[in-house]
GROMACS .gro file of C-alpha atoms in nm:
model
  439
    1UNK     CA    1  13.048 -12.709   3.109
    2UNK     CA    2  13.134 -13.089   3.162
    3UNK     CA    3  12.723 -13.143   3.160
    4UNK     CA    4  12.650 -12.976   2.856
    5UNK     CA    5  12.928 -13.168   2.650
    6UNK     CA    6  12.806 -13.493   2.791
    7UNK     CA    7  12.433 -13.405   2.688
    8UNK     CA    8  12.564 -13.263   2.381
    9UNK     CA    9  12.714 -13.569   2.311
   10UNK     CA   10  12.430 -13.808   2.389
   11UNK     CA   11  12.218 -13.629   2.187
   12UNK     CA   12  12.477 -13.685   1.898
   13UNK     CA   13  12.497 -14.067   1.953
   14UNK     CA   14  12.107 -14.035   1.970
   15UNK     CA   15  12.102 -13.847   1.637
   16UNK     CA   16  12.298 -14.119   1.502
   17UNK     CA   17  12.093 -14.371   1.640
   18UNK     CA   18  11.826 -14.261   1.432
   19UNK     CA   19  12.019 -14.263   1.115
   20UNK     CA   20  12.055 -14.592   1.156
   21UNK     CA   21  11.694 -14.709   1.253
   22UNK     CA   22  11.542 -14.487   0.937
   23UNK     CA   23  11.830 -14.602   0.702
   24UNK     CA   24  11.759 -15.003   0.794
   25UNK     CA   25  11.352 -14.912   0.740
   26UNK     CA   26  11.396 -14.720   0.427
   27UNK     CA   27  11.667 -14.852   0.246
   28UNK     CA   28  11.658 -15.175   0.129
   29UNK     CA   29  11.946 -15.287  -0.094
   30UNK     CA   30  12.296 -15.265   0.036
   31UNK     CA   31  12.599 -15.249  -0.154
   32UNK     CA   32  12.819 -15.400   0.116
   33UNK     CA   33  12.795 -15.659   0.376
   34UNK     CA   34  12.573 -15.637   0.643
   35UNK     CA   35  12.783 -15.485   0.942
   36UNK     CA   36  12.960 -15.231   0.680
   37UNK     CA   37  12.597 -15.087   0.597
   38UNK     CA   38  12.474 -15.058   0.947
   39UNK     CA   39  12.757 -14.907   1.120
   40UNK     CA   40  12.931 -14.665   0.869
   41UNK     CA   41  12.630 -14.415   0.840
   42UNK     CA   42  12.576 -14.363   1.208
   43UNK     CA   43  12.938 -14.329   1.289
   44UNK     CA   44  13.062 -14.117   1.026
   45UNK     CA   45  12.781 -13.899   1.103
   46UNK     CA   46  12.851 -13.887   1.491
   47UNK     CA   47  13.257 -13.808   1.418
   48UNK     CA   48  13.144 -13.526   1.165
   49UNK     CA   49  12.900 -13.368   1.404
   50UNK     CA   50  13.132 -13.375   1.684
   51UNK     CA   51  13.405 -13.247   1.493
   52UNK     CA   52  13.191 -12.958   1.339
   53UNK     CA   53  13.019 -12.852   1.658
   54UNK     CA   54  13.343 -12.848   1.893
   55UNK     CA   55  13.594 -12.757   1.655
   56UNK     CA   56  13.423 -12.520   1.402
   57UNK     CA   57  13.201 -12.219   1.463
   58UNK     CA   58  12.962 -12.293   1.186
   59UNK     CA   59  12.670 -12.323   1.427
   60UNK     CA   60  12.356 -12.363   1.236
   61UNK     CA   61  12.537 -12.381   0.918
   62UNK     CA   62  12.686 -12.738   0.974
   63UNK     CA   63  12.307 -12.823   0.922
   64UNK     CA   64  12.325 -12.870   0.539
   65UNK     CA   65  12.643 -13.009   0.531
   66UNK     CA   66  12.522 -13.254   0.728
   67UNK     CA   67  12.237 -13.281   0.514
   68UNK     CA   68  12.444 -13.359   0.222
   69UNK     CA   69  12.676 -13.544   0.414
   70UNK     CA   70  12.396 -13.814   0.501
   71UNK     CA   71  12.292 -13.863   0.160
   72UNK     CA   72  12.612 -13.960   0.021
   73UNK     CA   73  12.704 -14.178   0.267
   74UNK     CA   74  12.362 -14.337   0.263
   75UNK     CA   75  12.410 -14.349  -0.140
   76UNK     CA   76  12.771 -14.529  -0.096
   77UNK     CA   77  12.649 -14.761   0.130
   78UNK     CA   78  12.302 -14.884  -0.029
   79UNK     CA   79  12.222 -14.925  -0.439
   80UNK     CA   80  11.864 -14.756  -0.345
   81UNK     CA   81  11.772 -14.473  -0.612
   82UNK     CA   82  11.875 -14.118  -0.516
   83UNK     CA   83  11.549 -14.053  -0.430
   84UNK     CA   84  11.498 -14.315  -0.189
   85UNK     CA   85  11.786 -14.154  -0.017
   86UNK     CA   86  11.675 -13.840  -0.039
   87UNK     CA   87  11.327 -13.988   0.155
   88UNK     CA   88  11.563 -14.166   0.397
   89UNK     CA   89  11.758 -13.839   0.515
   90UNK     CA   90  11.461 -13.615   0.492
   91UNK     CA   91  11.275 -13.814   0.754
   92UNK     CA   92  11.591 -13.904   0.962
   93UNK     CA   93  11.634 -13.483   1.007
   94UNK     CA   94  11.275 -13.414   1.090
   95UNK     CA   95  11.245 -13.706   1.339
   96UNK     CA   96  11.583 -13.656   1.490
   97UNK     CA   97  11.590 -13.267   1.478
   98UNK     CA   98  11.290 -13.096   1.355
   99UNK     CA   99  10.991 -13.219   1.511
  100UNK     CA  100  11.200 -13.272   1.846
  101UNK     CA  101  11.262 -12.883   1.853
  102UNK     CA  102  10.919 -12.804   1.816
  103UNK     CA  103  10.863 -13.034   2.118
  104UNK     CA  104  11.147 -12.920   2.291
  105UNK     CA  105  11.148 -12.557   2.314
  106UNK     CA  106  10.783 -12.523   2.298
  107UNK     CA  107  10.765 -12.643   2.660
  108UNK     CA  108  11.093 -12.464   2.708
  109UNK     CA  109  10.856 -12.117   2.622
  110UNK     CA  110  10.592 -12.274   2.853
  111UNK     CA  111  10.875 -12.340   3.121
  112UNK     CA  112  11.078 -12.069   3.113
  113UNK     CA  113  10.966 -11.848   2.870
  114UNK     CA  114  11.279 -11.588   2.737
  115UNK     CA  115  11.500 -11.766   2.998
  116UNK     CA  116  11.553 -12.092   2.783
  117UNK     CA  117  11.996 -11.997   2.751
  118UNK     CA  118  12.211 -11.971   2.989
  119UNK     CA  119  12.623 -11.930   3.002
  120UNK     CA  120  12.867 -12.107   3.068
  121UNK     CA  121  13.223 -12.047   3.081
  122UNK     CA  122  13.137 -11.749   2.818
  123UNK     CA  123  12.923 -11.960   2.582
  124UNK     CA  124  12.531 -11.986   2.538
  125UNK     CA  125  12.402 -12.288   2.624
  126UNK     CA  126  12.029 -12.417   2.594
  127UNK     CA  127  11.907 -12.515   2.968
  128UNK     CA  128  12.012 -12.876   3.068
  129UNK     CA  129  11.630 -12.946   3.126
  130UNK     CA  130  11.537 -12.880   2.787
  131UNK     CA  131  11.823 -13.092   2.661
  132UNK     CA  132  11.668 -13.349   2.836
  133UNK     CA  133  11.321 -13.289   2.708
  134UNK     CA  134  11.442 -13.278   2.374
  135UNK     CA  135  11.625 -13.621   2.429
  136UNK     CA  136  11.282 -13.797   2.504
  137UNK     CA  137  11.109 -13.632   2.245
  138UNK     CA  138  11.332 -13.772   1.960
  139UNK     CA  139  11.310 -14.120   2.127
  140UNK     CA  140  10.950 -14.110   2.137
  141UNK     CA  141  10.951 -13.992   1.760
  142UNK     CA  142  11.188 -14.217   1.691
  143UNK     CA  143  10.968 -14.513   1.799
  144UNK     CA  144  10.651 -14.377   1.658
  145UNK     CA  145  10.831 -14.355   1.328
  146UNK     CA  146  10.973 -14.690   1.382
  147UNK     CA  147  10.661 -14.884   1.456
  148UNK     CA  148  10.516 -14.702   1.133
  149UNK     CA  149  10.801 -14.798   0.906
  150UNK     CA  150  10.976 -15.113   1.024
  151UNK     CA  151  10.781 -15.323   0.721
  152UNK     CA  152  10.837 -15.058   0.466
  153UNK     CA  153  10.925 -15.200   0.111
  154UNK     CA  154  10.798 -14.951  -0.136
  155UNK     CA  155  11.026 -14.752  -0.382
  156UNK     CA  156  10.984 -14.388  -0.345
  157UNK     CA  157  10.877 -14.238  -0.664
  158UNK     CA  158  11.033 -13.940  -0.844
  159UNK     CA  159  10.698 -13.725  -0.847
  160UNK     CA  160  10.660 -13.827  -0.448
  161UNK     CA  161  11.024 -13.733  -0.376
  162UNK     CA  162  10.935 -13.368  -0.524
  163UNK     CA  163  10.652 -13.288  -0.331
  164UNK     CA  164  10.809 -13.456  -0.029
  165UNK     CA  165  11.104 -13.249  -0.065
  166UNK     CA  166  10.971 -12.941  -0.117
  167UNK     CA  167  10.740 -12.951   0.176
  168UNK     CA  168  11.092 -13.072   0.390
  169UNK     CA  169  11.298 -12.751   0.272
  170UNK     CA  170  11.046 -12.505   0.403
  171UNK     CA  171  11.037 -12.670   0.725
  172UNK     CA  172  11.410 -12.759   0.695
  173UNK     CA  173  11.458 -12.371   0.636
  174UNK     CA  174  11.277 -12.251   0.984
  175UNK     CA  175  11.453 -12.501   1.186
  176UNK     CA  176  11.808 -12.377   1.074
  177UNK     CA  177  11.665 -12.038   1.133
  178UNK     CA  178  11.557 -12.127   1.488
  179UNK     CA  179  11.896 -12.294   1.538
  180UNK     CA  180  12.077 -12.004   1.353
  181UNK     CA  181  11.896 -11.767   1.658
  182UNK     CA  182  12.019 -12.004   1.910
  183UNK     CA  183  12.357 -12.094   1.869
  184UNK     CA  184  12.472 -11.830   1.620
  185UNK     CA  185  12.333 -11.491   1.787
  186UNK     CA  186  12.255 -11.646   2.115
  187UNK     CA  187  11.945 -11.530   2.155
  188UNK     CA  188  11.598 -11.728   2.210
  189UNK     CA  189  11.446 -11.806   1.833
  190UNK     CA  190  11.074 -11.677   1.811
  191UNK     CA  191  10.818 -12.027   1.901
  192UNK     CA  192  10.685 -11.941   1.590
  193UNK     CA  193  10.979 -12.075   1.381
  194UNK     CA  194  10.967 -12.384   1.593
  195UNK     CA  195  10.589 -12.387   1.566
  196UNK     CA  196  10.612 -12.376   1.126
  197UNK     CA  197  10.880 -12.572   1.152
  198UNK     CA  198  10.697 -12.852   1.348
  199UNK     CA  199  10.360 -12.806   1.113
  200UNK     CA  200  10.529 -12.849   0.785
  201UNK     CA  201  10.721 -13.161   0.939
  202UNK     CA  202  10.373 -13.306   1.039
  203UNK     CA  203  10.254 -13.199   0.649
  204UNK     CA  204  10.544 -13.417   0.557
  205UNK     CA  205  10.483 -13.709   0.741
  206UNK     CA  206  10.075 -13.680   0.633
  207UNK     CA  207  10.234 -13.685   0.266
  208UNK     CA  208  10.436 -13.953   0.270
  209UNK     CA  209  10.195 -14.178   0.451
  210UNK     CA  210   9.984 -14.087   0.170
  211UNK     CA  211  10.263 -14.172  -0.088
  212UNK     CA  212  10.316 -14.524   0.114
  213UNK     CA  213   9.957 -14.604   0.059
  214UNK     CA  214   9.988 -14.526  -0.306
  215UNK     CA  215  10.242 -14.728  -0.356
  216UNK     CA  216  10.083 -14.999  -0.140
  217UNK     CA  217   9.787 -14.999  -0.389
  218UNK     CA  218  10.004 -14.966  -0.695
  219UNK     CA  219  10.205 -15.275  -0.594
  220UNK     CA  220   9.875 -15.468  -0.477
  221UNK     CA  221   9.798 -15.362  -0.855
  222UNK     CA  222  10.050 -15.495  -1.047
  223UNK     CA  223  10.036 -15.784  -0.792
  224UNK     CA  224   9.672 -15.848  -0.935
  225UNK     CA  225   9.773 -15.806  -1.272
  226UNK     CA  226  10.043 -16.072  -1.258
  227UNK     CA  227   9.784 -16.321  -1.071
  228UNK     CA  228   9.532 -16.277  -1.344
  229UNK     CA  229   9.690 -16.328  -1.594
  230UNK     CA  230   9.886 -16.634  -1.460
  231UNK     CA  231   9.497 -16.768  -1.407
  232UNK     CA  232   9.439 -16.666  -1.773
  233UNK     CA  233   9.762 -16.862  -1.883
  234UNK     CA  234   9.678 -17.161  -1.678
  235UNK     CA  235   9.290 -17.168  -1.818
  236UNK     CA  236   9.388 -17.112  -2.147
  237UNK     CA  237   9.613 -17.419  -2.095
  238UNK     CA  238   9.350 -17.618  -2.041
  239UNK     CA  239   9.112 -17.508  -2.273
  240UNK     CA  240   9.384 -17.624  -2.516
  241UNK     CA  241   9.438 -17.955  -2.343
  242UNK     CA  242   9.051 -18.012  -2.356
  243UNK     CA  243   9.050 -17.969  -2.699
  244UNK     CA  244   9.350 -18.211  -2.765
  245UNK     CA  245   9.209 -18.507  -2.540
  246UNK     CA  246   8.863 -18.455  -2.743
  247UNK     CA  247   9.060 -18.521  -3.066
  248UNK     CA  248   9.279 -18.742  -2.929
  249UNK     CA  249   8.999 -18.970  -2.752
  250UNK     CA  250   8.783 -18.947  -3.106
  251UNK     CA  251   9.115 -19.091  -3.285
  252UNK     CA  252   9.157 -19.369  -2.989
  253UNK     CA  253   8.812 -19.521  -2.995
  254UNK     CA  254   8.836 -19.543  -3.397
  255UNK     CA  255   9.173 -19.706  -3.335
  256UNK     CA  256   9.032 -19.951  -3.111
  257UNK     CA  257   8.755 -20.027  -3.341
  258UNK     CA  258   9.024 -20.060  -3.653
  259UNK     CA  259   9.232 -20.314  -3.387
  260UNK     CA  260   8.934 -20.528  -3.337
  261UNK     CA  261   8.889 -20.584  -3.701
  262UNK     CA  262   9.268 -20.620  -3.751
  263UNK     CA  263   9.271 -20.917  -3.468
  264UNK     CA  264   8.953 -21.075  -3.633
  265UNK     CA  265   9.073 -21.079  -3.964
  266UNK     CA  266   9.449 -21.191  -3.892
  267UNK     CA  267   9.480 -21.460  -3.722
  268UNK     CA  268   9.877 -21.495  -3.669
  269UNK     CA  269  10.063 -21.481  -3.360
  270UNK     CA  270  10.243 -21.188  -3.483
  271UNK     CA  271   9.953 -20.995  -3.573
  272UNK     CA  272   9.771 -21.045  -3.252
  273UNK     CA  273  10.090 -20.973  -3.036
  274UNK     CA  274  10.113 -20.638  -3.257
  275UNK     CA  275   9.770 -20.544  -3.195
  276UNK     CA  276   9.859 -20.583  -2.799
  277UNK     CA  277  10.121 -20.391  -2.815
  278UNK     CA  278   9.914 -20.114  -2.969
  279UNK     CA  279   9.614 -20.160  -2.742
  280UNK     CA  280   9.846 -20.130  -2.432
  281UNK     CA  281   9.978 -19.806  -2.533
  282UNK     CA  282   9.654 -19.687  -2.606
  283UNK     CA  283   9.529 -19.785  -2.253
  284UNK     CA  284   9.570 -19.514  -2.033
  285UNK     CA  285   9.257 -19.325  -2.181
  286UNK     CA  286   9.058 -19.627  -2.044
  287UNK     CA  287   9.217 -19.518  -1.733
  288UNK     CA  288   9.055 -19.180  -1.738
  289UNK     CA  289   8.933 -18.976  -1.424
  290UNK     CA  290   8.564 -18.910  -1.510
  291UNK     CA  291   8.474 -18.658  -1.271
  292UNK     CA  292   8.119 -18.563  -1.454
  293UNK     CA  293   8.278 -18.226  -1.588
  294UNK     CA  294   8.524 -18.265  -1.921
  295UNK     CA  295   8.706 -17.946  -1.803
  296UNK     CA  296   8.795 -18.146  -1.432
  297UNK     CA  297   8.878 -18.428  -1.595
  298UNK     CA  298   9.154 -18.278  -1.828
  299UNK     CA  299   9.308 -18.078  -1.506
  300UNK     CA  300   9.306 -18.422  -1.285
  301UNK     CA  301   9.438 -18.631  -1.594
  302UNK     CA  302   9.718 -18.373  -1.627
  303UNK     CA  303   9.845 -18.366  -1.285
  304UNK     CA  304   9.823 -18.717  -1.245
  305UNK     CA  305  10.072 -18.779  -1.532
  306UNK     CA  306  10.301 -18.480  -1.369
  307UNK     CA  307  10.254 -18.662  -1.044
  308UNK     CA  308  10.370 -18.981  -1.239
  309UNK     CA  309  10.620 -18.831  -1.407
  310UNK     CA  310  10.786 -18.773  -0.988
  311UNK     CA  311  10.684 -19.132  -0.897
  312UNK     CA  312  10.424 -18.951  -0.692
  313UNK     CA  313  10.137 -19.186  -0.570
  314UNK     CA  314   9.813 -19.007  -0.705
  315UNK     CA  315   9.475 -19.089  -0.661
  316UNK     CA  316   9.157 -18.926  -0.688
  317UNK     CA  317   8.794 -18.987  -0.592
  318UNK     CA  318   8.597 -18.701  -0.756
  319UNK     CA  319   8.216 -18.638  -0.814
  320UNK     CA  320   8.160 -18.400  -0.963
  321UNK     CA  321   7.824 -18.466  -1.145
  322UNK     CA  322   7.558 -18.179  -1.120
  323UNK     CA  323   7.799 -17.927  -0.990
  324UNK     CA  324   7.767 -17.653  -1.248
  325UNK     CA  325   7.765 -17.355  -1.079
  326UNK     CA  326   8.183 -17.331  -1.047
  327UNK     CA  327   8.286 -17.139  -1.313
  328UNK     CA  328   8.604 -17.332  -1.533
  329UNK     CA  329   8.843 -17.071  -1.418
  330UNK     CA  330   8.797 -17.131  -1.079
  331UNK     CA  331   8.773 -17.472  -1.103
  332UNK     CA  332   9.135 -17.417  -1.277
  333UNK     CA  333   9.212 -17.265  -0.967
  334UNK     CA  334   9.127 -17.417  -0.678
  335UNK     CA  335   9.218 -17.792  -0.812
  336UNK     CA  336   9.527 -17.684  -1.035
  337UNK     CA  337   9.667 -17.479  -0.763
  338UNK     CA  338   9.603 -17.695  -0.468
  339UNK     CA  339   9.761 -18.024  -0.667
  340UNK     CA  340  10.055 -17.832  -0.815
  341UNK     CA  341  10.133 -17.730  -0.397
  342UNK     CA  342  10.076 -18.090  -0.332
  343UNK     CA  343  10.306 -18.229  -0.611
  344UNK     CA  344  10.597 -17.937  -0.526
  345UNK     CA  345  10.599 -18.050  -0.160
  346UNK     CA  346  10.596 -18.410  -0.231
  347UNK     CA  347  10.906 -18.350  -0.426
  348UNK     CA  348  11.098 -18.307  -0.127
  349UNK     CA  349  11.023 -18.609  -0.015
  350UNK     CA  350  11.175 -18.953  -0.064
  351UNK     CA  351  10.968 -19.150  -0.360
  352UNK     CA  352  10.832 -19.397  -0.096
  353UNK     CA  353  10.692 -19.088   0.132
  354UNK     CA  354  10.536 -18.942  -0.213
  355UNK     CA  355  10.135 -18.979  -0.149
  356UNK     CA  356   9.887 -18.710  -0.272
  357UNK     CA  357   9.459 -18.821  -0.235
  358UNK     CA  358   9.220 -18.549  -0.400
  359UNK     CA  359   8.859 -18.635  -0.289
  360UNK     CA  360   8.585 -18.383  -0.399
  361UNK     CA  361   8.227 -18.400  -0.432
  362UNK     CA  362   7.880 -18.284  -0.267
  363UNK     CA  363   7.794 -18.334   0.068
  364UNK     CA  364   7.452 -18.246   0.220
  365UNK     CA  365   7.461 -17.880   0.059
  366UNK     CA  366   7.772 -17.786   0.003
  367UNK     CA  367   8.085 -17.904  -0.247
  368UNK     CA  368   8.368 -18.016  -0.046
  369UNK     CA  369   8.721 -18.071  -0.174
  370UNK     CA  370   8.981 -18.224   0.025
  371UNK     CA  371   9.365 -18.217  -0.133
  372UNK     CA  372   9.615 -18.383   0.065
  373UNK     CA  373   9.926 -18.498   0.084
  374UNK     CA  374  10.279 -18.595   0.273
  375UNK     CA  375  10.538 -18.325   0.368
  376UNK     CA  376  10.834 -18.221   0.528
  377UNK     CA  377  10.836 -18.058   0.837
  378UNK     CA  378  10.986 -17.747   0.780
  379UNK     CA  379  10.807 -17.381   0.783
  380UNK     CA  380  10.822 -17.122   0.586
  381UNK     CA  381  11.023 -16.833   0.725
  382UNK     CA  382  10.871 -16.553   0.887
  383UNK     CA  383  10.648 -16.319   0.667
  384UNK     CA  384  10.718 -16.525   0.352
  385UNK     CA  385  10.437 -16.697   0.138
  386UNK     CA  386  10.658 -16.918  -0.049
  387UNK     CA  387  11.029 -17.070  -0.027
  388UNK     CA  388  11.107 -17.001  -0.404
  389UNK     CA  389  11.317 -16.738  -0.497
  390UNK     CA  390  11.095 -16.484  -0.697
  391UNK     CA  391  10.793 -16.392  -0.462
  392UNK     CA  392  10.603 -16.138  -0.685
  393UNK     CA  393  10.532 -16.449  -0.903
  394UNK     CA  394  10.500 -16.746  -0.663
  395UNK     CA  395  10.298 -16.776  -0.303
  396UNK     CA  396   9.967 -16.656  -0.445
  397UNK     CA  397   9.791 -17.021  -0.516
  398UNK     CA  398   9.639 -17.040  -0.201
  399UNK     CA  399   9.545 -16.667  -0.204
  400UNK     CA  400   9.436 -16.722  -0.505
  401UNK     CA  401   9.208 -17.007  -0.389
  402UNK     CA  402   9.086 -16.824  -0.088
  403UNK     CA  403   8.955 -16.578  -0.338
  404UNK     CA  404   8.791 -16.822  -0.565
  405UNK     CA  405   8.613 -17.031  -0.244
  406UNK     CA  406   8.516 -16.637  -0.112
  407UNK     CA  407   8.366 -16.594  -0.450
  408UNK     CA  408   8.100 -16.875  -0.354
  409UNK     CA  409   8.025 -16.790   0.013
  410UNK     CA  410   8.288 -17.042   0.066
  411UNK     CA  411   8.598 -17.123   0.272
  412UNK     CA  412   8.964 -17.230   0.254
  413UNK     CA  413   9.083 -17.364   0.541
  414UNK     CA  414   9.487 -17.546   0.533
  415UNK     CA  415   9.621 -17.780   0.844
  416UNK     CA  416   9.960 -17.897   0.899
  417UNK     CA  417  10.014 -18.181   1.116
  418UNK     CA  418  10.201 -18.515   1.157
  419UNK     CA  419  10.375 -18.481   0.843
  420UNK     CA  420  10.084 -18.406   0.614
  421UNK     CA  421   9.930 -18.084   0.512
  422UNK     CA  422   9.563 -18.077   0.427
  423UNK     CA  423   9.348 -17.838   0.168
  424UNK     CA  424   9.000 -17.825   0.259
  425UNK     CA  425   8.740 -17.640   0.032
  426UNK     CA  426   8.363 -17.591   0.126
  427UNK     CA  427   8.147 -17.430  -0.101
  428UNK     CA  428   7.777 -17.383  -0.029
  429UNK     CA  429   7.538 -17.494  -0.339
  430UNK     CA  430   7.346 -17.186  -0.446
  431UNK     CA  431   7.007 -17.218  -0.350
  432UNK     CA  432   7.026 -17.481  -0.079
  433UNK     CA  433   7.040 -17.430   0.308
  434UNK     CA  434   7.347 -17.474   0.492
  435UNK     CA  435   7.231 -17.797   0.643
  436UNK     CA  436   7.429 -17.953   0.946
  437UNK     CA  437   7.776 -17.824   0.964
  438UNK     CA  438   8.056 -18.045   0.826
  439UNK     CA  439   8.425 -18.109   0.986
   0.00000   0.00000   0.00000
């Protein structure tokens, strides 16, 4: 008897471990401290299962109770939707029970036929060899499921949950009936029940993986919409800035001529000083960065002003004369995001270390864009695009630049070393050979 009690306890502990792993994979919004969410569900399950097994005569009828209890305890410990919780429990039962039973009892039929049960102290038990096979099968299935779901981060939708639950209920019913034959009636269940529950459990996982891929595509679509909206907003901003700058430059040229007339007509020191002060105030427009592309001029002027406000030494050497194949939206993406990232990195440094260099122009048959800045010696957390809290809205700058570069058949590479971050973009000029490689 002690052997079967030991095996049963090991089996129950492994089921609890399965609940721990599955809940950690599929439930993402803990309600309490980490330790409570980690250990309360499996410990509560182990205690309840042991009590129902050895101190009641429910037999297979304990399975629905355990199913409902698992839903309740996970809902207490996690804030996830009820659909997410139910799906997590269904995955757990299929891993810990349904598929395991299909594998173990199929081997049992192959090895022992209808002689899978033995009587110990007046009670019927499955042979210990089948118990061992069941434990090994459970570990194997858990390992496979963990690899598949360890990075699961999607929210189950109600329609997906309904379909999964319907398939699960059929598999669960077959499993209960099989266990009822063994535990309550002390006879070997028909192999058809185990095979049916195994097939249904497999269908469950196929549907689950399909739903997971659909959820992934939905999330990607949402992210793409956010990125497109950001880029369009950025593009519209620079278009408005371009109109404003053209109007201001027109006013500036008229004002400059008026000041020359004023200085020549009035020969007093006070008038000359007033005119000089006005000339100083509008002198920024004489320091305009001329790249050969008016849209890029606006972007660099806007970013240089932002850099100056943050006490950053900003310098740009850009010649885009004749570079007319890059669309304005992509120019905004490549330069706007690149310089914004550089400014953000410099803001974390001491003022004397804040330096940004922008170099761009034609090199052989390529357009080369180089953005280099000093940076702090820190790395992003594993699996993160950005240090910002809102990872959906931020962290896409680099991916957007990579997509824009790939659109023109080019490359976007980054390098971080010796306290410097370097972004380099190479775009082949259309209709030109690639010539020699550029380092």
